[in-house]
């Protein structure tokens, strides 16, 4: 059992599962938006109406949360592969913490910002 | 004449590793890479490598042959020689002790972690613990592993985290005991593996499958472990 404090969930299984679920949500959102634009003659009024309805806000928020979680798990994986004491020496830990905390902060900020935008429509 | 370029490093005399070229006359025969190394060794006694069985059973002569990990004793020249040249290096990712000999401590430490022995607390029967042919069949494709380390040292996830990621070889063995009907420690074994590194560092790159000289499939075994973890958590 290897322990780690900076991974998203506590277990490898939950991270792995979340990575897949969030990928499906992001894909669904992308497909929906592309199809919506392709199938409809979108103008400002209809785009506004779509984004004002609650289910769409929730779908958008879910997607933003998915992006945050997906990138947290993914970046954590990349950073613990390459920014490690084995590869870079003692300074790696501080550097990796800096990157990780920065990434987590940015993700959280984006989520809050997205909520602000979505519920401001 | 075949040109053989061999990775050389003796920490007692060399500041850093270098490649040394040898000329070998194989008399046109398609011999094994190990035979070529024996010819080199007869000429240059300072060349060091491991080998024992010379028939793909002991797993001691895993090395990087023409860029791909394999056992020198069962790799024929015809498979690896290009333009009359052959390049031989030690297995990548682990410390080199000398020439083609690597320090496998980390590899064995991962193997030890998965408790590679049957655990069974039920009272031992008078003669032996029996398995049905079907139960026994589940071990096929798992028990044949000879711990040559060709797979784990070909795995990028193992290169970056050899102290945390168990690696394909160890995980194949982990599944070998998870799948054994005589083992009763399934829950404990799974609990030990459910962290973000031990199993989940596998990204399905499948280098392990590509190189295994015994034709085994660690990626499939890792998938089985993941499914067992899912089922036990669901
Ligand atoms: S799985 Fe194959 S390559 Fe890996 S250690 Fe076992 S025999 Fe060697
Ligand atoms: S499939 Fe998994 S264990 Fe095999 S080489 Fe790829 S990452 Fe390593
Ligand atoms: S010498 Fe035993 S496997 Fe090659």
Short mmCIF file of C-alpha atoms and ligand atoms in Angstrom, two decimals:
data_model
loop_
_atom_site.label_atom_id
_atom_site.label_comp_id
_atom_site.label_asym_id
_atom_site.label_seq_id
_atom_site.Cartn_x
_atom_site.Cartn_y
_atom_site.Cartn_z
CA UNK A 1 0.00 0.00 0.00
CA UNK A 2 1.50 3.29 -1.16
CA UNK A 3 0.02 6.40 0.42
CA UNK A 4 -0.26 9.79 -1.21
CA UNK A 5 -1.80 13.02 0.05
CA UNK A 6 -2.08 15.00 -3.15
CA UNK A 7 -4.06 12.56 -5.28
CA UNK A 8 -7.70 13.47 -5.82
CA UNK A 9 -9.39 10.55 -4.08
CA UNK A 10 -7.83 8.31 -1.48
CA UNK A 11 -7.96 5.14 -3.51
CA UNK A 12 -6.52 4.39 -6.92
CA UNK A 13 -9.80 2.82 -7.91
CA UNK A 14 -11.89 5.93 -7.23
CA UNK A 15 -9.43 8.11 -9.18
CA UNK A 16 -9.47 5.65 -12.04
CA UNK A 17 -13.26 5.46 -12.09
CA UNK A 18 -13.70 9.25 -11.81
CA UNK A 19 -11.26 9.74 -14.67
CA UNK A 20 -13.51 7.61 -16.87
CA UNK A 21 -16.81 9.10 -15.70
CA UNK A 22 -15.61 12.68 -16.16
CA UNK A 23 -14.31 11.77 -19.63
CA UNK A 24 -17.77 10.52 -20.59
CA UNK A 25 -19.44 13.69 -19.27
CA UNK A 26 -17.03 15.97 -21.15
CA UNK A 27 -17.55 13.98 -24.35
CA UNK A 28 -21.33 14.11 -23.96
CA UNK A 29 -21.21 17.88 -23.48
CA UNK A 30 -18.97 18.40 -26.48
CA UNK A 31 -21.16 16.21 -28.69
CA UNK A 32 -24.28 17.99 -27.45
CA UNK A 33 -22.93 21.46 -28.17
CA UNK A 34 -21.59 20.53 -31.61
CA UNK A 35 -24.84 18.82 -32.59
CA UNK A 36 -26.85 21.74 -31.20
CA UNK A 37 -24.93 24.21 -33.34
CA UNK A 38 -25.08 21.98 -36.40
CA UNK A 39 -28.79 21.18 -36.14
CA UNK A 40 -30.13 24.62 -35.21
CA UNK A 41 -29.92 28.05 -36.65
CA UNK A 42 -28.46 29.51 -33.47
CA UNK A 43 -28.80 33.20 -32.75
CA UNK A 44 -28.26 35.20 -29.58
CA UNK A 45 -31.83 34.82 -28.35
CA UNK A 46 -31.97 31.04 -28.69
CA UNK A 47 -28.46 30.61 -27.24
CA UNK A 48 -29.48 32.75 -24.26
CA UNK A 49 -32.71 30.82 -23.79
CA UNK A 50 -30.83 27.51 -23.84
CA UNK A 51 -28.31 28.65 -21.23
CA UNK A 52 -30.96 30.15 -19.03
CA UNK A 53 -32.79 26.89 -18.45
CA UNK A 54 -31.76 25.04 -15.31
CA UNK A 55 -30.93 21.59 -16.80
CA UNK A 56 -28.48 23.25 -19.21
CA UNK A 57 -26.85 25.18 -16.36
CA UNK A 58 -26.45 21.96 -14.44
CA UNK A 59 -25.01 20.17 -17.48
CA UNK A 60 -22.53 23.02 -17.97
CA UNK A 61 -21.57 23.04 -14.31
CA UNK A 62 -21.17 19.27 -14.30
CA UNK A 63 -18.84 19.60 -17.28
CA UNK A 64 -16.76 22.31 -15.61
CA UNK A 65 -16.49 20.13 -12.49
CA UNK A 66 -15.49 17.21 -14.70
CA UNK A 67 -12.74 19.27 -16.31
CA UNK A 68 -11.45 20.27 -12.87
CA UNK A 69 -11.47 16.70 -11.52
CA UNK A 70 -10.13 15.17 -14.73
CA UNK A 71 -7.23 17.59 -14.92
CA UNK A 72 -6.46 17.22 -11.22
CA UNK A 73 -6.17 13.45 -11.55
CA UNK A 74 -4.36 13.63 -14.87
CA UNK A 75 -1.88 16.33 -13.86
CA UNK A 76 -1.24 14.55 -10.59
CA UNK A 77 -0.29 11.50 -12.62
CA UNK A 78 2.03 13.44 -14.91
CA UNK A 79 3.69 15.34 -12.05
CA UNK A 80 4.28 12.21 -9.95
CA UNK A 81 5.86 10.59 -13.02
CA UNK A 82 8.27 13.34 -13.98
CA UNK A 83 8.71 15.83 -11.11
CA UNK A 84 10.07 13.38 -8.57
CA UNK A 85 13.00 13.13 -6.20
CA UNK A 86 14.24 10.12 -8.21
CA UNK A 87 14.57 12.20 -11.37
CA UNK A 88 15.39 15.67 -10.04
CA UNK A 89 16.73 15.36 -6.53
CA UNK A 90 15.47 16.91 -3.32
CA UNK A 91 14.12 20.10 -4.88
CA UNK A 92 11.48 18.06 -6.75
CA UNK A 93 9.14 17.77 -3.78
CA UNK A 94 8.85 21.51 -3.27
CA UNK A 95 8.51 22.09 -7.00
CA UNK A 96 5.83 19.43 -7.37
CA UNK A 97 3.87 20.81 -4.41
CA UNK A 98 4.03 24.25 -6.00
CA UNK A 99 2.73 22.92 -9.33
CA UNK A 100 0.08 20.79 -7.67
CA UNK A 101 -1.24 23.44 -5.34
CA UNK A 102 -1.18 25.95 -8.20
CA UNK A 103 -3.12 23.57 -10.39
CA UNK A 104 -5.65 22.82 -7.65
CA UNK A 105 -6.10 26.54 -6.96
CA UNK A 106 -6.62 27.31 -10.64
CA UNK A 107 -9.15 24.47 -10.98
CA UNK A 108 -11.14 25.67 -7.98
CA UNK A 109 -11.06 29.26 -9.24
CA UNK A 110 -12.41 28.16 -12.61
CA UNK A 111 -15.24 26.27 -10.92
CA UNK A 112 -16.24 29.29 -8.84
CA UNK A 113 -15.94 31.56 -11.87
CA UNK A 114 -18.08 29.18 -13.93
CA UNK A 115 -20.79 29.17 -11.25
CA UNK A 116 -20.71 32.94 -11.22
CA UNK A 117 -21.10 33.10 -15.00
CA UNK A 118 -23.74 30.37 -15.27
CA UNK A 119 -25.99 31.78 -12.57
CA UNK A 120 -25.46 35.31 -13.82
CA UNK A 121 -27.10 34.51 -17.15
CA UNK B 1 31.62 -10.71 -40.04
CA UNK B 2 29.01 -9.44 -37.66
CA UNK B 3 29.56 -6.22 -35.74
CA UNK B 4 28.33 -6.46 -32.17
CA UNK B 5 28.11 -3.26 -30.18
CA UNK B 6 27.97 -3.95 -26.44
CA UNK B 7 27.28 -1.62 -23.52
CA UNK B 8 30.29 -1.66 -21.25
CA UNK B 9 30.62 -0.24 -17.77
CA UNK B 10 32.90 -1.20 -14.94
CA UNK B 11 32.38 1.25 -12.07
CA UNK B 12 35.83 0.45 -10.70
CA UNK B 13 37.69 1.58 -13.81
CA UNK B 14 35.29 3.53 -16.05
CA UNK B 15 34.14 7.08 -15.40
CA UNK B 16 31.07 6.43 -17.50
CA UNK B 17 29.51 3.72 -19.67
CA UNK B 18 30.51 3.36 -23.32
CA UNK B 19 29.68 1.14 -26.30
CA UNK B 20 32.35 -1.30 -27.43
CA UNK B 21 32.34 -2.83 -30.91
CA UNK B 22 33.38 -6.44 -31.51
CA UNK B 23 33.73 -8.37 -34.75
CA UNK B 24 32.33 -11.89 -34.66
CA UNK B 25 32.37 -14.63 -37.28
CA UNK B 26 29.25 -16.74 -36.82
CA UNK B 27 30.16 -18.82 -39.91
CA UNK B 28 26.82 -17.93 -41.42
CA UNK B 29 24.89 -19.83 -38.76
CA UNK B 30 21.74 -18.42 -37.17
CA UNK B 31 22.87 -18.85 -33.58
CA UNK B 32 21.30 -17.29 -30.48
CA UNK B 33 22.41 -13.94 -29.11
CA UNK B 34 23.74 -15.73 -26.03
CA UNK B 35 26.01 -17.85 -28.24
CA UNK B 36 27.44 -14.65 -29.67
CA UNK B 37 28.06 -13.32 -26.16
CA UNK B 38 29.87 -16.56 -25.30
CA UNK B 39 32.11 -16.04 -28.35
CA UNK B 40 32.85 -12.49 -27.20
CA UNK B 41 33.54 -13.71 -23.69
CA UNK B 42 36.05 -16.26 -25.01
CA UNK B 43 37.90 -13.37 -26.63
CA UNK B 44 37.42 -10.72 -23.96
CA UNK B 45 37.18 -12.16 -20.49
CA UNK B 46 36.27 -8.81 -18.93
CA UNK B 47 32.77 -8.83 -20.47
CA UNK B 48 30.14 -9.60 -17.83
CA UNK B 49 26.55 -10.85 -18.17
CA UNK B 50 24.25 -13.25 -16.36
CA UNK B 51 23.12 -16.56 -17.74
CA UNK B 52 22.38 -20.01 -16.50
CA UNK B 53 20.02 -22.41 -18.24
CA UNK B 54 20.63 -21.17 -21.83
CA UNK B 55 17.14 -22.40 -22.82
CA UNK B 56 14.64 -19.73 -21.70
CA UNK B 57 13.80 -21.26 -18.33
CA UNK B 58 15.81 -19.48 -15.64
CA UNK B 59 15.20 -15.88 -16.68
CA UNK B 60 18.69 -14.66 -15.88
CA UNK B 61 19.81 -13.33 -19.26
CA UNK B 62 17.18 -10.68 -19.87
CA UNK B 63 18.77 -7.81 -21.79
CA UNK B 64 17.98 -5.13 -24.32
CA UNK B 65 18.73 -6.64 -27.72
CA UNK B 66 18.50 -4.31 -30.73
CA UNK B 67 16.28 -2.02 -28.70
CA UNK B 68 13.88 -4.67 -27.42
CA UNK B 69 14.02 -6.52 -24.12
CA UNK B 70 14.35 -10.28 -24.40
CA UNK B 71 16.24 -13.38 -23.32
CA UNK B 72 19.55 -13.68 -25.16
CA UNK B 73 19.44 -17.49 -25.07
CA UNK B 74 16.23 -17.83 -27.09
CA UNK B 75 16.62 -14.84 -29.40
CA UNK B 76 18.07 -15.91 -32.77
CA UNK B 77 20.32 -13.51 -34.64
CA UNK B 78 17.97 -13.56 -37.63
CA UNK B 79 15.37 -11.74 -35.55
CA UNK B 80 17.58 -8.91 -34.36
CA UNK B 81 20.51 -8.30 -36.70
CA UNK B 82 20.05 -5.37 -39.08
CA UNK B 83 22.68 -4.44 -41.69
CA UNK B 84 25.08 -6.92 -40.13
CA UNK B 85 25.01 -5.06 -36.84
CA UNK B 86 23.72 -5.98 -33.40
CA UNK B 87 23.40 -3.65 -30.41
CA UNK B 88 23.19 -5.13 -26.91
CA UNK B 89 22.48 -3.13 -23.77
CA UNK B 90 21.43 -3.99 -20.22
CA UNK B 91 17.72 -3.94 -19.34
CA UNK B 92 16.71 -0.27 -19.04
CA UNK B 93 15.44 1.51 -15.94
CA UNK B 94 17.39 -0.26 -13.20
CA UNK B 95 20.90 0.55 -11.94
CA UNK B 96 23.76 -1.13 -13.81
CA UNK B 97 26.18 -3.10 -11.65
CA UNK B 98 28.56 -3.90 -14.47
CA UNK B 99 28.24 -4.28 -18.26
CA UNK B 100 24.99 -6.17 -18.89
CA UNK B 101 24.33 -6.99 -15.23
CA UNK B 102 21.67 -4.87 -13.52
CA UNK B 103 20.73 -4.50 -9.88
CA UNK B 104 17.30 -6.12 -9.58
CA UNK B 105 16.68 -5.22 -5.92
CA UNK B 106 13.74 -2.94 -6.71
CA UNK B 107 12.20 -5.50 -9.03
CA UNK B 108 12.33 -8.17 -6.33
CA UNK B 109 11.09 -5.76 -3.66
CA UNK B 110 7.92 -5.25 -5.71
CA UNK B 111 7.57 -9.01 -6.14
CA UNK B 112 7.93 -9.49 -2.39
CA UNK B 113 5.20 -6.90 -1.74
CA UNK B 114 2.49 -8.96 -3.42
CA UNK B 115 3.22 -11.91 -1.08
CA UNK B 116 4.03 -14.47 -3.75
CA UNK B 117 2.90 -17.54 -1.82
CA UNK B 118 -0.40 -19.20 -0.97
CA UNK B 119 -2.12 -17.87 2.15
CA UNK B 120 -4.72 -20.17 3.62
CA UNK B 121 -5.85 -20.15 7.26
CA UNK B 122 -8.21 -23.10 7.01
CA UNK B 123 -6.97 -26.35 8.60
CA UNK B 124 -4.71 -28.25 6.23
CA UNK B 125 -6.27 -31.40 4.81
CA UNK B 126 -4.55 -34.75 5.41
CA UNK B 127 -2.97 -34.97 1.98
CA UNK B 128 -3.27 -31.88 -0.18
CA UNK B 129 -5.58 -29.03 -1.17
CA UNK B 130 -7.31 -30.19 -4.31
CA UNK B 131 -8.29 -28.07 -7.27
CA UNK B 132 -10.74 -28.91 -10.02
CA UNK B 133 -9.31 -28.86 -13.56
CA UNK B 134 -11.28 -25.64 -14.15
CA UNK B 135 -9.78 -23.98 -11.07
CA UNK B 136 -6.34 -25.08 -12.13
CA UNK B 137 -6.91 -23.76 -15.66
CA UNK B 138 -7.26 -20.24 -14.24
CA UNK B 139 -3.54 -20.25 -13.44
CA UNK B 140 -2.53 -20.85 -17.05
CA UNK B 141 -0.79 -17.84 -18.54
CA UNK B 142 0.22 -16.73 -15.03
CA UNK B 143 2.34 -19.41 -13.40
CA UNK B 144 4.73 -19.61 -16.39
CA UNK B 145 6.40 -16.30 -15.50
CA UNK B 146 10.13 -16.75 -14.94
CA UNK B 147 10.72 -13.31 -13.38
CA UNK B 148 13.14 -12.26 -16.08
CA UNK B 149 12.11 -8.57 -15.63
CA UNK B 150 11.95 -7.97 -19.40
CA UNK B 151 8.40 -6.63 -18.99
CA UNK B 152 8.82 -4.38 -15.95
CA UNK B 153 11.99 -2.80 -17.33
CA UNK B 154 10.14 -2.05 -20.59
CA UNK B 155 7.31 -0.29 -18.78
CA UNK B 156 7.54 3.54 -18.62
CA UNK B 157 5.37 3.61 -15.50
CA UNK B 158 7.89 1.31 -13.81
CA UNK B 159 10.80 3.45 -15.00
CA UNK B 160 9.37 6.54 -13.29
CA UNK B 161 8.12 4.86 -10.10
CA UNK B 162 9.94 1.56 -9.54
CA UNK B 163 9.55 2.01 -5.78
CA UNK B 164 5.78 2.57 -5.88
CA UNK B 165 4.33 0.89 -8.97
CA UNK B 166 4.42 -2.91 -8.66
CA UNK B 167 5.07 -3.31 -12.38
CA UNK B 168 3.72 -5.84 -14.87
CA UNK B 169 5.70 -8.80 -13.59
CA UNK B 170 4.67 -8.35 -9.95
CA UNK B 171 1.07 -7.67 -10.92
CA UNK B 172 0.91 -10.78 -13.08
CA UNK B 173 2.03 -12.69 -10.00
CA UNK B 174 -0.40 -10.80 -7.78
CA UNK B 175 -3.22 -11.99 -10.02
CA UNK B 176 -1.81 -15.51 -10.06
CA UNK B 177 -2.49 -15.68 -6.28
CA UNK B 178 -5.77 -13.76 -6.47
CA UNK B 179 -6.99 -16.30 -9.02
CA UNK B 180 -5.90 -19.36 -7.05
CA UNK B 181 -8.82 -21.24 -5.49
CA UNK B 182 -6.57 -22.42 -2.64
CA UNK B 183 -5.74 -18.89 -1.50
CA UNK B 184 -8.05 -17.30 1.07
CA UNK B 185 -6.41 -13.88 1.42
CA UNK B 186 -8.18 -12.27 -1.56
CA UNK B 187 -9.61 -9.36 0.46
CA UNK B 188 -6.30 -8.48 2.13
CA UNK B 189 -4.47 -8.76 -1.17
CA UNK B 190 -6.94 -6.43 -2.89
CA UNK B 191 -6.81 -3.94 -0.02
CA UNK B 192 -3.02 -3.75 -0.42
CA UNK B 193 -3.38 -2.88 -4.12
CA UNK B 194 -6.09 -0.23 -3.97
CA UNK B 195 -3.87 2.86 -3.81
CA UNK B 196 -3.13 5.29 -6.68
CA UNK B 197 0.26 3.69 -7.47
CA UNK B 198 0.49 -0.07 -6.99
CA UNK B 199 -1.88 -1.08 -9.80
CA UNK B 200 -3.29 2.16 -11.16
CA UNK B 201 0.00 3.46 -12.52
CA UNK B 202 -0.56 1.06 -15.38
CA UNK B 203 -1.77 3.13 -18.31
CA UNK B 204 -2.22 0.21 -20.64
CA UNK B 205 0.85 1.03 -22.73
CA UNK B 206 1.32 -2.72 -23.29
CA UNK B 207 5.10 -2.69 -23.70
CA UNK B 208 5.04 -5.59 -21.26
CA UNK B 209 2.94 -7.76 -23.56
CA UNK B 210 5.11 -6.89 -26.52
CA UNK B 211 8.35 -8.08 -24.90
CA UNK B 212 7.44 -11.03 -22.64
CA UNK B 213 9.61 -13.91 -23.88
CA UNK B 214 7.13 -16.41 -22.47
CA UNK B 215 4.24 -14.87 -24.39
CA UNK B 216 2.37 -13.86 -21.23
CA UNK B 217 -0.05 -10.94 -20.99
CA UNK B 218 0.45 -8.81 -17.84
CA UNK B 219 -1.93 -6.12 -19.14
CA UNK B 220 -4.80 -8.60 -19.17
CA UNK B 221 -3.94 -9.73 -15.62
CA UNK B 222 -3.89 -6.07 -14.51
CA UNK B 223 -7.35 -5.64 -16.06
CA UNK B 224 -8.58 -8.64 -14.07
CA UNK B 225 -7.20 -7.12 -10.85
CA UNK B 226 -8.94 -3.84 -11.64
CA UNK B 227 -12.22 -5.66 -12.18
CA UNK B 228 -11.80 -7.52 -8.89
CA UNK B 229 -11.18 -4.19 -7.13
CA UNK B 230 -14.28 -2.74 -8.78
CA UNK B 231 -16.43 -5.69 -7.80
CA UNK B 232 -15.22 -5.71 -4.20
CA UNK B 233 -15.85 -1.95 -3.90
CA UNK B 234 -19.21 -1.87 -5.65
S1 LIG C 1 5.75 -11.67 -17.32
FE1 LIG C 1 7.12 -12.38 -18.95
S2 LIG C 1 8.58 -10.69 -19.24
FE2 LIG C 1 7.58 -10.38 -17.29
S3 LIG C 1 8.97 -11.29 -15.79
FE3 LIG C 1 7.40 -12.83 -16.34
S4 LIG C 1 8.31 -14.01 -18.00
FE4 LIG C 1 9.51 -12.13 -17.80
S1 LIG C 2 0.41 -2.22 -19.90
FE1 LIG C 2 0.74 -1.36 -17.87
S2 LIG C 2 2.26 -2.67 -16.95
FE2 LIG C 2 2.29 -3.12 -19.16
S3 LIG C 2 3.92 -1.80 -19.95
FE3 LIG C 2 2.02 -0.69 -20.04
S4 LIG C 2 1.84 0.56 -18.20
FE4 LIG C 2 3.39 -1.04 -17.90
S1 LIG C 3 19.96 -18.33 -19.68
FE1 LIG C 3 18.18 -19.00 -18.58
S2 LIG C 3 16.63 -17.86 -19.55
FE2 LIG C 3 18.35 -17.40 -20.79
#
